[in-house]
PDB file of C-alpha atoms in Angstrom:
ATOM      1  CA  MET A   1     -53.292   9.549  22.810  1.00  0.00           C
ATOM      2  CA  VAL A   2     -55.727  12.424  22.713  1.00  0.00           C
ATOM      3  CA  PRO A   3     -57.601  12.616  26.013  1.00  0.00           C
ATOM      4  CA  VAL A   4     -61.352  12.986  25.756  1.00  0.00           C
ATOM      5  CA  LYS A   5     -62.006  13.499  29.452  1.00  0.00           C
ATOM      6  CA  LYS A   6     -60.430  15.743  32.043  1.00  0.00           C
ATOM      7  CA  GLU A   7     -59.492  12.664  34.057  1.00  0.00           C
ATOM      8  CA  ASP A   8     -57.588  11.242  31.071  1.00  0.00           C
ATOM      9  CA  LEU A   9     -55.699  14.512  30.723  1.00  0.00           C
ATOM     10  CA  ARG A  10     -54.968  14.518  34.462  1.00  0.00           C
ATOM     11  CA  LYS A  11     -53.519  10.999  34.238  1.00  0.00           C
ATOM     12  CA  MET A  12     -51.414  11.967  31.225  1.00  0.00           C
ATOM     13  CA  VAL A  13     -50.037  15.040  32.975  1.00  0.00           C
ATOM     14  CA  THR A  14     -49.361  13.106  36.180  1.00  0.00           C
ATOM     15  CA  GLN A  15     -47.483  10.351  34.346  1.00  0.00           C
ATOM     16  CA  THR A  16     -45.465  12.869  32.353  1.00  0.00           C
ATOM     17  CA  THR A  17     -44.695  14.797  35.532  1.00  0.00           C
ATOM     18  CA  LEU A  18     -43.346  11.708  37.292  1.00  0.00           C
ATOM     19  CA  GLU A  19     -41.203  10.753  34.298  1.00  0.00           C
ATOM     20  CA  THR A  20     -39.848  14.275  33.849  1.00  0.00           C
ATOM     21  CA  TYR A  21     -38.928  14.789  37.488  1.00  0.00           C
ATOM     22  CA  GLU A  22     -37.227  11.367  37.627  1.00  0.00           C
ATOM     23  CA  GLU A  23     -35.309  12.103  34.437  1.00  0.00           C
ATOM     24  CA  LEU A  24     -34.051  15.510  35.536  1.00  0.00           C
ATOM     25  CA  THR A  25     -33.376  14.805  39.231  1.00  0.00           C
ATOM     26  CA  PRO A  26     -29.831  13.432  38.764  1.00  0.00           C
ATOM     27  CA  GLU A  27     -28.727  16.717  37.163  1.00  0.00           C
ATOM     28  CA  LEU A  28     -30.180  18.710  40.072  1.00  0.00           C
ATOM     29  CA  ILE A  29     -28.405  16.484  42.572  1.00  0.00           C
ATOM     30  CA  ARG A  30     -25.120  16.936  40.702  1.00  0.00           C
ATOM     31  CA  LEU A  31     -25.483  20.728  40.736  1.00  0.00           C
ATOM     32  CA  ILE A  32     -26.343  20.793  44.433  1.00  0.00           C
ATOM     33  CA  GLU A  33     -23.392  18.572  45.321  1.00  0.00           C
ATOM     34  CA  GLU A  34     -21.007  20.733  43.291  1.00  0.00           C
ATOM     35  CA  THR A  35     -22.319  23.826  45.023  1.00  0.00           C
ATOM     36  CA  LYS A  36     -22.077  22.302  48.507  1.00  0.00           C
ATOM     37  CA  HIS A  37     -18.430  21.408  47.934  1.00  0.00           C
ATOM     38  CA  SER A  38     -17.406  24.715  46.345  1.00  0.00           C
ATOM     39  CA  GLU A  39     -14.630  26.375  48.289  1.00  0.00           C
ATOM     40  CA  GLU A  40     -15.146  29.678  46.460  1.00  0.00           C
ATOM     41  CA  LEU A  41     -18.564  30.370  47.976  1.00  0.00           C
ATOM     42  CA  THR A  42     -19.648  31.335  51.461  1.00  0.00           C
ATOM     43  CA  GLU A  43     -22.386  29.288  53.148  1.00  0.00           C
ATOM     44  CA  ALA A  44     -24.932  32.014  52.345  1.00  0.00           C
ATOM     45  CA  GLN A  45     -23.859  32.046  48.694  1.00  0.00           C
ATOM     46  CA  LYS A  46     -24.129  28.260  48.571  1.00  0.00           C
ATOM     47  CA  GLN A  47     -27.699  28.440  49.865  1.00  0.00           C
ATOM     48  CA  ASP A  48     -28.526  31.115  47.281  1.00  0.00           C
ATOM     49  CA  GLU A  49     -27.046  28.977  44.502  1.00  0.00           C
ATOM     50  CA  ILE A  50     -28.945  25.903  45.660  1.00  0.00           C
ATOM     51  CA  SER A  51     -32.176  27.929  45.691  1.00  0.00           C
ATOM     52  CA  LEU A  52     -31.468  29.023  42.121  1.00  0.00           C
ATOM     53  CA  HIS A  53     -30.791  25.422  41.098  1.00  0.00           C
ATOM     54  CA  MET A  54     -34.124  24.385  42.618  1.00  0.00           C
ATOM     55  CA  MET A  55     -36.047  27.163  40.863  1.00  0.00           C
ATOM     56  CA  GLY A  56     -34.387  26.290  37.569  1.00  0.00           C
ATOM     57  CA  TYR A  57     -35.212  22.620  38.081  1.00  0.00           C
ATOM     58  CA  VAL A  58     -38.902  23.330  38.685  1.00  0.00           C
ATOM     59  CA  LYS A  59     -39.039  25.687  35.678  1.00  0.00           C
ATOM     60  CA  THR A  60     -37.328  23.173  33.404  1.00  0.00           C
ATOM     61  CA  CYS A  61     -39.582  20.351  34.587  1.00  0.00           C
ATOM     62  CA  THR A  62     -42.685  22.464  34.074  1.00  0.00           C
ATOM     63  CA  ASN A  63     -41.638  23.415  30.548  1.00  0.00           C
ATOM     64  CA  GLU A  64     -40.848  19.810  29.647  1.00  0.00           C
ATOM     65  CA  ILE A  65     -44.162  18.568  31.026  1.00  0.00           C
ATOM     66  CA  ILE A  66     -46.105  21.114  28.980  1.00  0.00           C
ATOM     67  CA  ILE A  67     -44.122  20.335  25.832  1.00  0.00           C
ATOM     68  CA  GLU A  68     -44.442  16.562  26.206  1.00  0.00           C
ATOM     69  CA  VAL A  69     -48.174  16.593  26.926  1.00  0.00           C
ATOM     70  CA  LEU A  70     -48.949  19.012  24.097  1.00  0.00           C
ATOM     71  CA  ALA A  71     -46.728  17.077  21.688  1.00  0.00           C
ATOM     72  CA  GLU A  72     -48.561  13.856  22.502  1.00  0.00           C
ATOM     73  CA  ILE A  73     -51.994  15.449  22.148  1.00  0.00           C
ATOM     74  CA  LEU A  74     -51.062  17.194  18.902  1.00  0.00           C
ATOM     75  CA  GLY A  75     -49.181  14.193  17.507  1.00  0.00           C
ATOM     76  CA  LEU A  76     -45.925  16.110  17.084  1.00  0.00           C
ATOM     77  CA  GLU A  77     -42.682  14.298  16.400  1.00  0.00           C
ATOM     78  CA  GLU A  78     -39.168  15.015  17.678  1.00  0.00           C
TER      79      GLU A  78
END
């Protein structure tokens, strides 16, 4: 679908955002749980690692959203 109005594009981006975050959340949770239970890290290091996981998650989601929306608009295939 090629949006012809800003509102159509907004809906497309919103839907893609929801799908992407839902798809990638289990991996983030796994990483956070592994970090929380690591005996090799101090509490401060664990918090730093979790912050890095969160930043990576947001970056990955953002990239995927952009790619998916542009691919749909441009009619690109896998």
